Amino acid sequence: MMISIDVLVGNLRRNIEYIILKFIASHLLEQNLSRKLVHIISGLLFVAAWPLFSISTEARYFASIAPLTNGLRLVIHGLSLVTDKGLIKSVTREGKPEELLQGPLYYVMVLAFCAVVFWRDSPVGLLSLAMMSGGDGIADIMGRNFGSVKIPYNEDKSWVGSISMFLFGFLISLGMLYYFSALGYLQLQLDWTSTAKKVAVVSIVATVVESLPIGKLIDDNISVPLVTMVTAYICFCL
């Protein structure tokens, strides 16, 4: 029975995400805006749906099916075995199919990893996805539209973008912890003053790493969640 519920929830969540992303791709949005809206919505929707799954130990694996399926889809289209202009427009920077094998693929792999490894009873995975999906996504939108003043050590990043990443990453992360705590999934006696300080530390570290001129060495969809995982583990689990 639990397995059938998980299958139903997984399919429902995947269908809702598909409709939303198709809507974004089909409207005349600027490509970078379209890409970042997909980045923000798909990740946060993925996490927000976790409480809908059953309490079975297999639930996390059913949840991970959606990003893994998307990963396979990205590989197929990235290798140009099949062409989908809407997909390419919605998740790539320059409209090249091979881009699907980089940032977008890393992104869905991180979603699956956090679901399987951390799931809904650990703040580590929740904070990682909040910073990657919400914080980094909003930072890019704000930076591109209002980021005329650049950070001295990285002219590709702006003060507005970094401040937005910290602020929205902090708020979304805190919201995620409250959401899962209120539903009883986080087995923590959260002192919210202390928790807010820890989340602020995590957000600052993730923001600093995202601002560094290392984009050509490591993708933000790897560096941001990775450093968030490490920092969140130190702050909440040690």
Short mmCIF file of C-alpha atoms in Angstrom, two decimals:
data_model
loop_
_atom_site.label_atom_id
_atom_site.label_comp_id
_atom_site.label_asym_id
_atom_site.label_seq_id
_atom_site.Cartn_x
_atom_site.Cartn_y
_atom_site.Cartn_z
CA MET A 1 0.00 0.00 0.00
CA MET A 2 2.80 2.41 0.96
CA ILE A 3 4.65 1.65 -2.26
CA SER A 4 1.54 2.39 -4.34
CA ILE A 5 1.15 5.73 -2.51
CA ASP A 6 4.79 6.61 -3.23
CA VAL A 7 4.36 5.73 -6.91
CA LEU A 8 1.21 7.86 -7.08
CA VAL A 9 2.84 10.84 -5.34
CA GLY A 10 5.96 10.55 -7.50
CA ASN A 11 3.91 10.56 -10.70
CA LEU A 12 1.72 13.43 -9.50
CA ARG A 13 4.71 15.56 -8.53
CA ARG A 14 6.45 14.80 -11.82
CA ASN A 15 3.34 15.71 -13.84
CA ILE A 16 2.86 19.00 -11.97
CA GLU A 17 6.52 19.87 -12.51
CA TYR A 18 6.22 18.98 -16.20
CA ILE A 19 3.21 21.27 -16.65
CA ILE A 20 4.93 24.17 -14.88
CA LEU A 21 8.17 23.80 -16.81
CA LYS A 22 6.32 23.45 -20.13
CA PHE A 23 4.45 26.64 -19.31
CA ILE A 24 7.73 28.46 -18.67
CA ALA A 25 9.35 27.09 -21.83
CA SER A 26 6.36 27.91 -24.03
CA HIS A 27 6.19 31.58 -23.06
CA LEU A 28 8.39 34.26 -24.54
CA LEU A 29 10.72 34.65 -21.57
CA GLU A 30 14.32 35.70 -21.92
CA GLN A 31 16.43 32.54 -21.94
CA ASN A 32 18.43 33.21 -18.78
CA LEU A 33 15.27 34.09 -16.87
CA SER A 34 13.54 30.97 -18.13
CA ARG A 35 16.54 28.85 -17.15
CA LYS A 36 16.69 30.23 -13.62
CA LEU A 37 12.95 29.97 -13.05
CA VAL A 38 13.22 26.28 -13.92
CA HIS A 39 16.24 26.05 -11.59
CA ILE A 40 14.33 27.59 -8.67
CA ILE A 41 10.90 26.01 -9.13
CA SER A 42 11.94 22.44 -9.93
CA GLY A 43 14.27 22.12 -6.94
CA LEU A 44 11.99 23.70 -4.35
CA LEU A 45 8.94 21.84 -5.65
CA PHE A 46 10.90 18.59 -5.46
CA VAL A 47 11.76 19.14 -1.78
CA ALA A 48 8.34 20.51 -0.83
CA ALA A 49 6.73 17.28 -2.09
CA TRP A 50 8.77 14.99 0.18
CA PRO A 51 6.21 15.00 3.04
CA LEU A 52 3.62 13.59 0.63
CA PHE A 53 5.55 10.33 0.39
CA SER A 54 4.91 7.48 2.81
CA ILE A 55 6.94 6.63 5.92
CA SER A 56 8.38 3.50 4.29
CA THR A 57 12.14 3.16 3.99
CA GLU A 58 11.75 2.89 0.21
CA ALA A 59 10.04 6.30 -0.09
CA ARG A 60 13.30 8.18 -0.62
CA TYR A 61 14.14 5.96 -3.56
CA PHE A 62 10.76 6.57 -5.19
CA ALA A 63 11.30 10.31 -4.70
CA SER A 64 14.69 10.07 -6.43
CA ILE A 65 13.15 8.49 -9.54
CA ALA A 66 12.02 11.88 -10.88
CA PRO A 67 15.46 13.58 -10.91
CA LEU A 68 17.12 10.40 -12.12
CA THR A 69 14.60 10.19 -14.97
CA ASN A 70 15.28 13.82 -15.79
CA GLY A 71 18.99 13.05 -15.71
CA LEU A 72 18.53 10.29 -18.28
CA ARG A 73 16.47 12.68 -20.39
CA LEU A 74 19.24 15.29 -20.22
CA VAL A 75 21.84 12.73 -21.33
CA ILE A 76 19.70 11.62 -24.29
CA HIS A 77 19.10 15.19 -25.43
CA GLY A 78 22.62 16.32 -24.55
CA LEU A 79 24.03 13.69 -26.87
CA SER A 80 21.56 14.91 -29.54
CA LEU A 81 19.94 11.49 -29.78
CA VAL A 82 16.62 13.35 -29.55
CA THR A 83 15.93 17.06 -29.99
CA ASP A 84 13.70 19.17 -27.75
CA LYS A 85 14.10 22.89 -28.36
CA GLY A 86 11.85 23.77 -25.43
CA LEU A 87 14.01 21.78 -23.00
CA ILE A 88 17.22 23.27 -24.37
CA LYS A 89 15.87 26.81 -24.12
CA SER A 90 14.57 26.35 -20.58
CA VAL A 91 17.74 24.98 -18.94
CA THR A 92 20.81 26.06 -20.98
CA ARG A 93 22.76 29.32 -21.17
CA GLU A 94 23.56 29.42 -24.88
CA GLY A 95 21.05 27.02 -26.38
CA LYS A 96 23.58 24.24 -27.06
CA PRO A 97 22.49 20.62 -26.46
CA GLU A 98 25.86 19.68 -24.93
CA GLU A 99 25.23 22.13 -22.10
CA LEU A 100 22.62 19.70 -20.81
CA LEU A 101 25.47 17.38 -19.80
CA GLN A 102 26.96 19.99 -17.48
CA GLY A 103 25.10 22.23 -14.99
CA PRO A 104 21.59 20.84 -15.57
CA LEU A 105 22.79 17.24 -15.21
CA TYR A 106 24.78 18.05 -12.05
CA TYR A 107 21.68 19.76 -10.68
CA VAL A 108 19.35 16.76 -10.99
CA MET A 109 22.05 14.43 -9.68
CA VAL A 110 22.35 16.57 -6.54
CA LEU A 111 18.57 16.43 -6.12
CA ALA A 112 18.62 12.62 -6.28
CA PHE A 113 21.68 12.40 -4.00
CA CYS A 114 20.09 14.55 -1.28
CA ALA A 115 16.85 12.56 -1.44
CA VAL A 116 18.57 9.20 -1.09
CA VAL A 117 21.32 10.13 1.38
CA PHE A 118 19.72 12.78 3.62
CA TRP A 119 15.97 12.62 2.94
CA ARG A 120 13.54 14.60 5.09
CA ASP A 121 14.96 13.84 8.53
CA SER A 122 18.27 15.68 8.06
CA PRO A 123 18.79 19.46 7.84
CA VAL A 124 21.90 18.90 5.72
CA GLY A 125 20.10 17.91 2.52
CA LEU A 126 17.34 20.48 3.01
CA LEU A 127 19.81 23.34 3.37
CA SER A 128 21.88 22.12 0.41
CA LEU A 129 18.90 22.15 -1.92
CA ALA A 130 17.56 25.43 -0.54
CA MET A 131 20.87 27.18 -1.22
CA MET A 132 21.38 25.57 -4.64
CA SER A 133 17.82 25.98 -5.93
CA GLY A 134 16.59 29.09 -4.16
CA GLY A 135 19.64 31.08 -3.12
CA ASP A 136 21.79 30.56 -6.21
CA GLY A 137 18.83 30.83 -8.58
CA ILE A 138 17.56 34.14 -7.21
CA ALA A 139 21.13 35.48 -7.02
CA ASP A 140 21.53 35.00 -10.78
CA ILE A 141 18.23 36.75 -11.59
CA MET A 142 18.97 39.70 -9.30
CA GLY A 143 22.59 39.95 -10.42
CA ARG A 144 21.73 40.01 -14.12
CA ASN A 145 19.06 42.67 -13.70
CA PHE A 146 20.51 44.91 -11.00
CA GLY A 147 24.13 43.88 -10.59
CA SER A 148 26.01 46.82 -12.08
CA VAL A 149 28.47 46.97 -9.17
CA LYS A 150 30.78 43.97 -9.42
CA ILE A 151 32.65 42.14 -6.68
CA PRO A 152 36.34 43.22 -6.81
CA TYR A 153 37.75 39.69 -7.05
CA ASN A 154 35.23 38.40 -9.62
CA GLU A 155 33.81 40.68 -12.28
CA ASP A 156 31.29 38.01 -13.29
CA LYS A 157 29.54 38.37 -9.92
CA SER A 158 27.85 41.39 -8.37
CA TRP A 159 27.19 42.66 -4.86
CA VAL A 160 23.44 42.59 -5.50
CA GLY A 161 23.62 38.96 -6.62
CA SER A 162 25.66 37.85 -3.61
CA ILE A 163 23.54 39.78 -1.12
CA SER A 164 20.42 38.27 -2.71
CA MET A 165 21.88 34.78 -2.49
CA PHE A 166 22.63 35.20 1.19
CA LEU A 167 19.29 36.79 2.04
CA PHE A 168 16.99 34.53 0.02
CA GLY A 169 19.11 31.45 0.71
CA PHE A 170 18.87 32.18 4.44
CA LEU A 171 15.11 32.75 4.36
CA ILE A 172 14.33 29.74 2.16
CA SER A 173 16.60 27.51 4.25
CA LEU A 174 14.97 28.64 7.48
CA GLY A 175 11.55 28.14 5.90
CA MET A 176 12.46 24.60 4.85
CA LEU A 177 13.62 23.70 8.36
CA TYR A 178 10.43 25.11 9.86
CA TYR A 179 8.27 23.29 7.30
CA PHE A 180 9.82 19.88 7.96
CA SER A 181 10.10 20.49 11.71
CA ALA A 182 6.42 21.46 11.97
CA LEU A 183 5.48 18.25 10.16
CA GLY A 184 7.57 16.23 12.61
CA TYR A 185 10.24 14.99 10.23
CA LEU A 186 13.24 16.71 11.78
CA GLN A 187 14.05 14.96 15.01
CA LEU A 188 15.58 18.08 16.48
CA GLN A 189 14.63 20.25 19.39
CA LEU A 190 15.20 23.40 17.40
CA ASP A 191 16.11 26.53 19.33
CA TRP A 192 15.17 28.92 16.55
CA THR A 193 17.57 31.65 17.65
CA SER A 194 20.47 29.20 17.56
CA THR A 195 19.14 27.61 14.38
CA ALA A 196 18.93 30.99 12.63
CA LYS A 197 22.57 31.69 13.54
CA LYS A 198 23.65 28.32 12.15
CA VAL A 199 21.65 28.84 8.96
CA ALA A 200 23.23 32.30 8.61
CA VAL A 201 26.71 30.74 8.83
CA VAL A 202 25.78 28.14 6.20
CA SER A 203 24.34 30.84 3.94
CA ILE A 204 27.42 33.07 4.26
CA VAL A 205 29.83 30.24 3.46
CA ALA A 206 27.76 29.12 0.44
CA THR A 207 27.51 32.72 -0.78
CA VAL A 208 31.24 33.31 -0.51
CA VAL A 209 32.02 30.10 -2.40
CA GLU A 210 29.48 30.99 -5.11
CA SER A 211 31.14 34.40 -5.53
CA LEU A 212 34.64 32.99 -6.10
CA PRO A 213 36.12 33.03 -9.64
CA ILE A 214 36.13 29.23 -9.89
CA GLY A 215 33.22 28.77 -12.31
CA LYS A 216 35.47 27.36 -15.02
CA LEU A 217 36.90 24.79 -12.61
CA ILE A 218 33.76 23.61 -10.86
CA ASP A 219 30.09 24.26 -11.62
CA ASP A 220 27.96 26.15 -9.08
CA ASN A 221 25.59 23.18 -9.02
CA ILE A 222 28.40 21.17 -7.49
CA SER A 223 30.32 23.74 -5.42
CA VAL A 224 27.30 25.37 -3.72
CA PRO A 225 25.55 22.18 -2.50
CA LEU A 226 28.85 20.52 -1.62
CA VAL A 227 30.09 23.35 0.61
CA THR A 228 26.59 23.70 2.06
CA MET A 229 26.55 20.00 2.98
CA VAL A 230 29.91 20.24 4.73
CA THR A 231 29.08 23.45 6.60
CA ALA A 232 25.57 22.29 7.55
CA TYR A 233 26.94 18.98 8.82
CA ILE A 234 29.49 20.80 10.99
CA CYS A 235 26.87 23.23 12.32
CA PHE A 236 24.01 20.80 12.94
CA CYS A 237 25.49 17.33 13.34
CA LEU A 238 28.77 17.71 15.24
#
